Amino acid sequence: MFFLYTLFVEIVQQLLKIVTFFSPKMKLFINGRKDVFKTLETKLNKEGKTIWFHAASLGEYEQGLPVIEKVKAKFPSHKIILTFFSPSGYEVRKNNTVADVTIYLPLDTKTNAKRFLDLVKPEMVFFIKYEYWPNYLNELKKRNIKTFLISGIFRKDQAFFKWYGGFYRNALKSFNHFFVQNDASKTLIQSIGFTNVTTSGDSRFDRVVAILEKDNTLDFIDTFCKNPLHEFKMTTIVVGSSWPKDEELLLNYINRTSHRLKFIIAPHNIKPEQIANLKSEIAKKTVLFSEMEGKNLSDYDVFIIDTIGILTKIYSYADIAYVGGGFGNPGVHNILEPATFGIPIVIGPNYTHFAEATALVHQEGCISVRDQKEMNQALDLLVQNPDERHEKGHICSTFVQMNKGATDKILKHIS
């Protein structure tokens, strides 16, 4: 089975080289892996101690960040090696300061796994949430290297729980311990014979709680949110990680509402042509982040953030948050960042794959909308009723605080 699997990966690797001519993302995926081994040879001391963390993409990195930081503090003499599978994670966080070396993970062949581990020689390995690469896991087991899954999620539809999933179930034997987000995941993995499992919760809660301790001030956002005549902060709706379907409904609301409001939109895609199109469809006075110099921002009604890296801080200025992605697949983006600031949240209908969104909708801190009518009703409800806003916001912040602590649970098991 390993032979067939590795052969399949090798074939895919060759096919991807062809795809690079048509897909910029695939070009990054392939070209980014070309110098991985050379980078490791250059940056690692053969006698040095290392700890390896693997994240599929950006979301998993953010999820694992609190654990990476705590492990780094606990083992200061070890170098932290961070790998990404996806360009959308690596390209955004390749210059992070928490890891000593950040690289793409070479594709999962026997040759790559052996060469990678020969160079890295990790004392411990952490896979974040998911991604189970059989050749890497098999090689880790052969070398008796401590391997952990953190913030893991298991679902019934995964191959591990099917009659044909023996190959992947066997790969799970490489893990010394599973730290899973919820009891449902614990029950599932126990059902196939694994007892080395702890329900630790989701380490993302620890990351967003830590945000509250940082300076989230952005002077230009502070200026924008003010009434131009009276200098008081106006009710502000922050739209984070929006997609075209989200924007279609939101722009209809923005253009038609008679309420005096400020809107900040941070689209998921910030390509210039899409930003220009978005701005052209807004009837109210609109300014872009990239064009704000020399302008009195308080004079504008809508602020489009055509840059990355500041959305978390912007949420701290919101009275209401709309988080995008809920009209597409796999669904809504990260709602924990606005939730930690005690803000009521509105999302689209596709959220059930995300436990935190499902919980907050159930607890009524978050409102899910399916169409224009429901979008208008939800936003009007929150705009017109400060008590409703505060109550739902309190539900959100309490939910985050009640679920923190996963990182400490994980660290207690690691020596």
Tab-separated table of C-alpha atoms in Angstrom:
chain	number	residue	atom	x	y	z
A	1	MET	CA	0.000	0.000	0.000
A	2	PHE	CA	2.871	2.388	0.808
A	3	PHE	CA	4.309	1.698	-2.656
A	4	LEU	CA	1.035	2.582	-4.406
A	5	TYR	CA	0.551	5.661	-2.231
A	6	THR	CA	4.082	6.925	-2.882
A	7	LEU	CA	3.734	6.215	-6.607
A	8	PHE	CA	0.539	8.262	-6.627
A	9	VAL	CA	2.288	11.185	-4.868
A	10	GLU	CA	5.157	11.025	-7.377
A	11	ILE	CA	2.715	11.146	-10.297
A	12	VAL	CA	0.862	14.079	-8.745
A	13	GLN	CA	4.165	15.884	-8.256
A	14	GLN	CA	4.944	15.592	-11.977
A	15	LEU	CA	1.439	16.663	-12.996
A	16	LEU	CA	1.635	19.737	-10.768
A	17	LYS	CA	4.690	20.907	-12.696
A	18	ILE	CA	2.472	21.134	-15.760
A	19	VAL	CA	-0.299	22.891	-13.833
A	20	THR	CA	2.156	25.644	-12.802
A	21	PHE	CA	1.922	27.063	-16.331
A	22	PHE	CA	-1.765	27.837	-15.735
A	23	SER	CA	-1.972	28.496	-11.977
A	24	PRO	CA	0.138	31.089	-10.098
A	25	LYS	CA	-0.775	29.388	-6.812
A	26	MET	CA	0.504	26.013	-8.033
A	27	LYS	CA	3.644	27.727	-9.260
A	28	LEU	CA	4.287	28.916	-5.711
A	29	PHE	CA	3.434	25.432	-4.432
A	30	ILE	CA	6.087	23.764	-6.631
A	31	ASN	CA	8.770	26.460	-6.854
A	32	GLY	CA	8.620	27.129	-3.126
A	33	ARG	CA	9.736	23.561	-2.457
A	34	LYS	CA	12.780	23.617	-4.740
A	35	ASP	CA	15.290	24.912	-2.184
A	36	VAL	CA	13.845	23.419	1.003
A	37	PHE	CA	16.672	20.975	1.639
A	38	LYS	CA	19.338	23.553	0.797
A	39	THR	CA	17.712	25.960	3.264
A	40	LEU	CA	17.762	23.315	5.996
A	41	GLU	CA	21.412	22.456	5.304
A	42	THR	CA	22.329	26.131	5.558
A	43	LYS	CA	20.319	27.130	8.620
A	44	LEU	CA	20.570	24.069	10.860
A	45	ASN	CA	23.501	23.038	13.016
A	46	LYS	CA	24.037	19.277	12.814
A	47	GLU	CA	24.414	19.107	16.579
A	48	GLY	CA	21.572	21.508	17.371
A	49	LYS	CA	18.253	20.529	18.946
A	50	THR	CA	15.050	21.110	17.034
A	51	ILE	CA	11.275	20.888	17.429
A	52	TRP	CA	9.111	20.639	14.307
A	53	PHE	CA	5.615	22.087	13.876
A	54	HIS	CA	3.534	21.467	10.758
A	55	ALA	CA	0.554	23.582	9.683
A	56	ALA	CA	-1.484	22.930	6.553
A	57	SER	CA	-2.198	26.608	5.978
A	58	LEU	CA	-2.751	29.960	7.647
A	59	GLY	CA	-5.681	28.905	9.830
A	60	GLU	CA	-3.743	26.001	11.321
A	61	TYR	CA	-0.750	28.263	11.959
A	62	GLU	CA	-2.931	30.712	13.875
A	63	GLN	CA	-4.424	27.772	15.743
A	64	GLY	CA	-1.037	26.410	16.754
A	65	LEU	CA	0.649	29.731	17.474
A	66	PRO	CA	-0.036	29.787	21.238
A	67	VAL	CA	1.459	26.293	21.540
A	68	ILE	CA	4.484	27.205	19.415
A	69	GLU	CA	5.146	30.239	21.604
A	70	LYS	CA	4.836	28.271	24.847
A	71	VAL	CA	6.995	25.392	23.562
A	72	LYS	CA	9.630	27.872	22.431
A	73	ALA	CA	9.690	29.429	25.892
A	74	LYS	CA	9.860	26.015	27.571
A	75	PHE	CA	12.682	24.769	25.313
A	76	PRO	CA	14.778	27.895	24.595
A	77	SER	CA	17.813	25.923	23.399
A	78	HIS	CA	15.828	24.238	20.610
A	79	LYS	CA	15.318	25.681	17.148
A	80	ILE	CA	11.693	25.789	15.997
A	81	ILE	CA	11.117	24.445	12.489
A	82	LEU	CA	7.773	25.427	10.972
A	83	THR	CA	6.453	23.860	7.774
A	84	PHE	CA	3.453	24.744	5.646
A	85	PHE	CA	1.735	22.673	2.992
A	86	SER	CA	-0.195	25.489	1.314
A	87	PRO	CA	1.081	28.710	-0.300
A	88	SER	CA	-1.795	30.593	1.348
A	89	GLY	CA	-0.170	29.849	4.696
A	90	TYR	CA	3.503	30.033	3.812
A	91	GLU	CA	3.393	33.202	1.728
A	92	VAL	CA	1.564	35.129	4.460
A	93	ARG	CA	3.621	33.884	7.422
A	94	LYS	CA	7.038	33.088	5.917
A	95	ASN	CA	8.548	36.050	7.789
A	96	ASN	CA	7.088	35.179	11.198
A	97	THR	CA	9.322	35.676	14.232
A	98	VAL	CA	8.259	32.679	16.302
A	99	ALA	CA	10.020	30.034	14.174
A	100	ASP	CA	13.749	29.871	13.466
A	101	VAL	CA	13.188	28.267	10.072
A	102	THR	CA	9.947	28.492	8.048
A	103	ILE	CA	9.670	26.400	4.876
A	104	TYR	CA	7.290	24.421	2.713
A	105	LEU	CA	6.887	20.759	3.603
A	106	PRO	CA	8.318	18.604	0.789
A	107	LEU	CA	5.738	16.300	-0.727
A	108	ASP	CA	5.094	13.060	1.131
A	109	THR	CA	7.430	10.555	-0.523
A	110	LYS	CA	9.689	8.088	1.304
A	111	THR	CA	12.785	9.809	-0.055
A	112	ASN	CA	11.621	13.270	1.017
A	113	ALA	CA	10.563	12.080	4.468
A	114	LYS	CA	13.917	10.421	5.153
A	115	ARG	CA	15.964	13.330	3.844
A	116	PHE	CA	13.866	15.902	5.717
A	117	LEU	CA	14.163	14.058	9.042
A	118	ASP	CA	17.869	13.391	8.497
A	119	LEU	CA	18.400	17.142	8.267
A	120	VAL	CA	15.945	18.357	10.910
A	121	LYS	CA	16.443	15.583	13.503
A	122	PRO	CA	13.491	16.791	15.618
A	123	GLU	CA	13.152	15.744	19.236
A	124	MET	CA	9.413	16.407	19.086
A	125	VAL	CA	6.905	16.929	16.280
A	126	PHE	CA	3.514	18.650	16.364
A	127	PHE	CA	0.914	18.349	13.613
A	128	ILE	CA	-1.721	21.072	13.976
A	129	LYS	CA	-5.405	20.101	13.626
A	130	TYR	CA	-5.030	17.649	10.746
A	131	GLU	CA	-2.933	16.506	7.741
A	132	TYR	CA	-1.725	12.972	8.195
A	133	TRP	CA	1.149	12.231	5.817
A	134	PRO	CA	1.793	8.451	5.912
A	135	ASN	CA	5.441	8.479	4.786
A	136	TYR	CA	6.430	11.186	7.258
A	137	LEU	CA	4.480	9.528	10.062
A	138	ASN	CA	5.929	6.107	9.294
A	139	GLU	CA	9.458	7.507	9.319
A	140	LEU	CA	8.813	9.329	12.607
A	141	LYS	CA	7.607	6.085	14.159
A	142	LYS	CA	10.678	4.185	12.905
A	143	ARG	CA	12.929	6.769	14.544
A	144	ASN	CA	10.906	6.759	17.774
A	145	ILE	CA	10.395	10.535	17.631
A	146	LYS	CA	7.677	11.922	19.907
A	147	THR	CA	4.789	13.022	17.695
A	148	PHE	CA	1.657	14.874	18.778
A	149	LEU	CA	-1.565	16.046	17.169
A	150	ILE	CA	-2.783	19.328	18.679
A	151	SER	CA	-6.227	20.938	18.328
A	152	GLY	CA	-7.273	17.841	16.418
A	153	ILE	CA	-10.700	17.358	14.890
A	154	PHE	CA	-12.107	14.014	13.774
A	155	ARG	CA	-15.325	13.488	11.799
A	156	LYS	CA	-17.256	10.351	10.861
A	157	ASP	CA	-16.751	10.952	7.148
A	158	GLN	CA	-12.950	10.692	7.397
A	159	ALA	CA	-11.196	7.634	5.951
A	160	PHE	CA	-10.035	6.481	9.407
A	161	PHE	CA	-13.597	5.461	10.250
A	162	LYS	CA	-14.450	3.672	6.987
A	163	TRP	CA	-14.038	-0.021	6.186
A	164	TYR	CA	-11.362	0.869	3.614
A	165	GLY	CA	-9.392	3.147	5.937
A	166	GLY	CA	-6.910	0.649	7.379
A	167	PHE	CA	-3.916	2.298	5.699
A	168	TYR	CA	-4.708	5.650	7.297
A	169	ARG	CA	-5.661	4.134	10.654
A	170	ASN	CA	-2.254	2.517	10.718
A	171	ALA	CA	-0.624	5.921	10.127
A	172	LEU	CA	-2.264	7.223	13.298
A	173	LYS	CA	-0.207	4.737	15.341
A	174	SER	CA	2.747	7.084	14.903
A	175	PHE	CA	1.233	9.635	17.290
A	176	ASN	CA	2.254	9.473	20.931
A	177	HIS	CA	-0.774	11.526	21.956
A	178	PHE	CA	-3.815	13.166	20.411
A	179	PHE	CA	-5.004	16.493	21.826
A	180	VAL	CA	-8.472	17.003	20.366
A	181	GLN	CA	-10.860	19.923	20.426
A	182	ASN	CA	-13.991	18.171	21.647
A	183	ASP	CA	-15.412	15.019	23.184
A	184	ALA	CA	-17.001	13.962	19.889
A	185	SER	CA	-13.528	13.706	18.337
A	186	LYS	CA	-12.279	11.831	21.383
A	187	THR	CA	-15.115	9.314	21.163
A	188	LEU	CA	-14.515	8.766	17.452
A	189	ILE	CA	-10.817	8.039	17.744
A	190	GLN	CA	-11.376	5.843	20.780
A	191	SER	CA	-13.858	3.844	18.672
A	192	ILE	CA	-10.982	2.636	16.468
A	193	GLY	CA	-8.803	1.606	19.385
A	194	PHE	CA	-6.814	4.683	20.404
A	195	THR	CA	-6.755	5.518	24.109
A	196	ASN	CA	-3.883	8.040	24.082
A	197	VAL	CA	-6.238	10.973	23.634
A	198	THR	CA	-7.093	14.080	25.668
A	199	THR	CA	-9.854	16.608	25.098
A	200	SER	CA	-7.838	19.795	25.441
A	201	GLY	CA	-10.024	22.234	23.542
A	202	ASP	CA	-9.104	24.609	20.740
A	203	SER	CA	-5.873	26.595	21.144
A	204	ARG	CA	-7.289	29.352	18.924
A	205	PHE	CA	-9.175	30.596	21.973
A	206	ASP	CA	-5.849	31.169	23.724
A	207	ARG	CA	-4.576	33.112	20.730
A	208	VAL	CA	-7.577	35.429	20.566
A	209	VAL	CA	-7.609	35.968	24.348
A	210	ALA	CA	-3.976	37.075	24.064
A	211	ILE	CA	-5.044	39.693	21.494
A	212	LEU	CA	-6.768	41.627	24.277
A	213	GLU	CA	-3.409	42.140	25.991
A	214	LYS	CA	-1.895	43.799	22.918
A	215	ASP	CA	-2.079	47.398	21.742
A	216	ASN	CA	-4.848	47.336	19.146
A	217	THR	CA	-4.804	51.069	18.484
A	218	LEU	CA	-4.913	52.285	14.884
A	219	ASP	CA	-5.029	56.077	14.803
A	220	PHE	CA	-6.413	56.254	11.260
A	221	ILE	CA	-9.307	53.938	12.168
A	222	ASP	CA	-9.979	56.016	15.260
A	223	THR	CA	-10.213	59.108	13.050
A	224	PHE	CA	-12.454	57.413	10.488
A	225	CYS	CA	-14.952	56.232	13.108
A	226	LYS	CA	-15.564	59.753	14.419
A	227	ASN	CA	-18.448	62.002	13.456
A	228	PRO	CA	-16.848	64.764	11.322
A	229	LEU	CA	-18.738	67.523	13.126
A	230	HIS	CA	-18.929	66.436	16.755
A	231	GLU	CA	-15.854	64.197	17.285
A	232	PHE	CA	-17.759	61.342	18.939
A	233	LYS	CA	-17.426	57.732	17.739
A	234	MET	CA	-20.211	56.679	15.407
A	235	THR	CA	-21.752	53.201	15.339
A	236	THR	CA	-19.334	51.175	13.239
A	237	ILE	CA	-19.907	47.942	11.318
A	238	VAL	CA	-16.728	46.027	10.423
A	239	VAL	CA	-16.933	43.535	7.553
A	240	GLY	CA	-14.107	41.006	7.688
A	241	SER	CA	-12.920	38.554	5.011
A	242	SER	CA	-15.855	39.222	2.699
A	243	TRP	CA	-16.475	37.420	-0.581
A	244	PRO	CA	-18.568	38.683	-3.537
A	245	LYS	CA	-21.811	37.076	-2.293
A	246	ASP	CA	-21.351	38.657	1.146
A	247	GLU	CA	-20.600	42.003	-0.488
A	248	GLU	CA	-23.645	41.832	-2.757
A	249	LEU	CA	-25.986	41.752	0.245
A	250	LEU	CA	-23.917	44.140	2.348
A	251	LEU	CA	-23.609	46.778	-0.375
A	252	ASN	CA	-27.353	46.713	-0.856
A	253	TYR	CA	-27.710	47.442	2.854
A	254	ILE	CA	-24.996	50.111	2.878
A	255	ASN	CA	-26.474	51.942	-0.104
A	256	ARG	CA	-30.056	51.861	1.170
A	257	THR	CA	-29.811	52.309	4.944
A	258	SER	CA	-30.896	55.627	6.406
A	259	HIS	CA	-28.961	55.076	9.662
A	260	ARG	CA	-25.893	57.216	10.268
A	261	LEU	CA	-23.210	54.547	10.317
A	262	LYS	CA	-19.569	53.926	9.509
A	263	PHE	CA	-18.587	50.834	7.521
A	264	ILE	CA	-15.150	49.255	7.316
A	265	ILE	CA	-14.758	46.507	4.706
A	266	ALA	CA	-11.726	44.193	4.682
A	267	PRO	CA	-12.284	41.903	1.664
A	268	HIS	CA	-10.806	38.421	1.493
A	269	ASN	CA	-9.411	39.192	-1.948
A	270	ILE	CA	-7.572	42.492	-2.358
A	271	LYS	CA	-6.665	42.331	-6.048
A	272	PRO	CA	-6.780	45.916	-7.418
A	273	GLU	CA	-9.433	45.197	-10.047
A	274	GLN	CA	-11.763	43.639	-7.490
A	275	ILE	CA	-11.214	46.472	-5.028
A	276	ALA	CA	-11.943	49.006	-7.765
A	277	ASN	CA	-15.137	47.167	-8.690
A	278	LEU	CA	-16.208	47.014	-5.044
A	279	LYS	CA	-15.672	50.736	-4.577
A	280	SER	CA	-17.563	51.569	-7.769
A	281	GLU	CA	-20.684	49.838	-6.454
A	282	ILE	CA	-20.862	51.852	-3.228
A	283	ALA	CA	-23.092	54.914	-3.403
A	284	LYS	CA	-21.746	56.501	-0.230
A	285	LYS	CA	-18.494	58.398	0.233
A	286	THR	CA	-15.741	55.769	0.173
A	287	VAL	CA	-11.982	55.778	0.750
A	288	LEU	CA	-9.342	53.066	0.279
A	289	PHE	CA	-6.532	52.303	2.715
A	290	SER	CA	-4.070	52.642	-0.168
A	291	GLU	CA	-5.375	56.137	-0.984
A	292	MET	CA	-5.993	57.581	2.466
A	293	GLU	CA	-2.919	59.836	2.756
A	294	GLY	CA	-3.853	63.510	2.946
A	295	LYS	CA	-7.553	62.816	3.372
A	296	ASN	CA	-9.754	63.663	6.340
A	297	LEU	CA	-10.988	60.146	7.043
A	298	SER	CA	-13.836	61.254	9.296
A	299	ASP	CA	-15.533	62.740	6.223
A	300	TYR	CA	-16.025	59.277	4.707
A	301	ASP	CA	-18.783	56.721	5.308
A	302	VAL	CA	-17.043	53.587	4.003
A	303	PHE	CA	-13.396	52.558	4.437
A	304	ILE	CA	-12.115	49.694	2.260
A	305	ILE	CA	-9.004	48.014	3.672
A	306	ASP	CA	-7.042	46.909	0.611
A	307	THR	CA	-4.139	45.523	2.643
A	308	ILE	CA	-3.587	42.575	4.975
A	309	GLY	CA	-2.519	42.097	8.566
A	310	ILE	CA	-4.606	44.685	10.425
A	311	LEU	CA	-8.133	43.211	10.491
A	312	THR	CA	-7.749	41.923	14.057
A	313	LYS	CA	-6.955	45.404	15.339
A	314	ILE	CA	-9.809	46.883	13.299
A	315	TYR	CA	-12.298	44.557	15.003
A	316	SER	CA	-11.509	46.343	18.275
A	317	TYR	CA	-13.305	49.425	16.860
A	318	ALA	CA	-16.432	47.538	15.770
A	319	ASP	CA	-19.856	47.811	17.330
A	320	ILE	CA	-21.104	45.072	14.987
A	321	ALA	CA	-19.069	42.588	12.943
A	322	TYR	CA	-19.975	40.748	9.784
A	323	VAL	CA	-17.621	37.824	9.049
A	324	GLY	CA	-17.572	36.632	5.458
A	325	GLY	CA	-17.330	33.243	3.811
A	326	GLY	CA	-20.646	31.904	5.038
A	327	PHE	CA	-22.230	31.884	1.585
A	328	GLY	CA	-19.504	29.629	0.170
A	329	ASN	CA	-17.641	26.408	0.947
A	330	PRO	CA	-16.264	25.299	3.314
A	331	GLY	CA	-17.934	28.226	5.044
A	332	VAL	CA	-17.508	31.180	7.370
A	333	HIS	CA	-14.099	32.586	8.278
A	334	ASN	CA	-12.707	33.141	11.772
A	335	ILE	CA	-15.366	34.550	14.104
A	336	LEU	CA	-13.256	34.273	17.265
A	337	GLU	CA	-11.299	37.464	16.599
A	338	PRO	CA	-14.351	39.755	16.740
A	339	ALA	CA	-15.899	37.595	19.468
A	340	THR	CA	-12.982	38.182	21.843
A	341	PHE	CA	-13.689	41.925	21.710
A	342	GLY	CA	-17.291	41.356	22.832
A	343	ILE	CA	-18.912	42.207	19.510
A	344	PRO	CA	-22.179	40.774	18.138
A	345	ILE	CA	-21.515	38.905	14.890
A	346	VAL	CA	-23.505	38.323	11.711
A	347	ILE	CA	-22.572	35.502	9.299
A	348	GLY	CA	-23.930	33.640	6.270
A	349	PRO	CA	-25.699	30.269	6.389
A	350	ASN	CA	-22.724	27.909	5.888
A	351	TYR	CA	-21.170	27.606	9.323
A	352	THR	CA	-21.903	24.108	10.633
A	353	HIS	CA	-18.390	22.812	9.900
A	354	PHE	CA	-17.092	25.216	12.560
A	355	ALA	CA	-17.838	24.319	16.159
A	356	GLU	CA	-17.347	27.837	17.512
A	357	ALA	CA	-19.767	29.332	14.965
A	358	THR	CA	-22.345	26.631	15.623
A	359	ALA	CA	-22.084	27.216	19.372
A	360	LEU	CA	-22.386	30.990	19.131
A	361	VAL	CA	-25.378	30.813	16.796
A	362	HIS	CA	-27.017	28.439	19.279
A	363	GLN	CA	-26.205	30.780	22.171
A	364	GLU	CA	-27.496	33.765	20.143
A	365	GLY	CA	-24.286	35.780	20.240
A	366	CYS	CA	-24.063	35.287	16.487
A	367	ILE	CA	-26.824	35.709	13.897
A	368	SER	CA	-26.860	33.624	10.715
A	369	VAL	CA	-28.598	35.123	7.673
A	370	ARG	CA	-29.661	33.431	4.434
A	371	ASP	CA	-30.720	36.291	2.171
A	372	GLN	CA	-31.102	40.048	1.765
A	373	LYS	CA	-34.203	40.281	3.934
A	374	GLU	CA	-32.524	38.498	6.845
A	375	MET	CA	-29.328	40.536	6.402
A	376	ASN	CA	-31.285	43.791	6.629
A	377	GLN	CA	-33.263	42.582	9.641
A	378	ALA	CA	-30.179	41.412	11.521
A	379	LEU	CA	-28.189	44.598	10.959
A	380	ASP	CA	-31.163	46.857	11.713
A	381	LEU	CA	-31.828	44.954	14.928
A	382	LEU	CA	-28.261	45.469	16.115
A	383	VAL	CA	-28.018	49.074	14.919
A	384	GLN	CA	-31.289	50.170	16.519
A	385	ASN	CA	-30.956	48.318	19.828
A	386	PRO	CA	-27.798	49.052	21.851
A	387	ASP	CA	-28.966	46.699	24.616
A	388	GLU	CA	-29.283	43.861	22.085
A	389	ARG	CA	-25.779	44.616	20.805
A	390	HIS	CA	-24.295	44.580	24.270
A	391	GLU	CA	-26.068	41.383	25.276
A	392	LYS	CA	-24.962	39.471	22.196
A	393	GLY	CA	-21.466	40.902	22.470
A	394	HIS	CA	-21.272	39.761	26.082
A	395	ILE	CA	-22.294	36.249	25.028
A	396	CYS	CA	-19.438	36.239	22.498
A	397	SER	CA	-16.717	37.445	24.877
A	398	THR	CA	-17.880	35.093	27.635
A	399	PHE	CA	-17.812	32.172	25.203
A	400	VAL	CA	-14.187	32.914	24.314
A	401	GLN	CA	-13.112	33.285	27.942
A	402	MET	CA	-14.856	30.067	28.980
A	403	ASN	CA	-13.033	28.061	26.319
A	404	LYS	CA	-9.463	29.232	26.834
A	405	GLY	CA	-6.791	27.013	28.386
A	406	ALA	CA	-6.050	24.416	25.674
A	407	THR	CA	-2.394	25.437	25.430
A	408	ASP	CA	-1.705	24.835	29.128
A	409	LYS	CA	-3.397	21.418	28.969
A	410	ILE	CA	-1.113	20.427	26.087
A	411	LEU	CA	2.044	21.747	27.742
A	412	LYS	CA	1.362	19.710	30.903
A	413	HIS	CA	1.748	16.493	28.880
A	414	ILE	CA	4.981	17.506	27.172
A	415	SER	CA	8.395	16.978	28.707
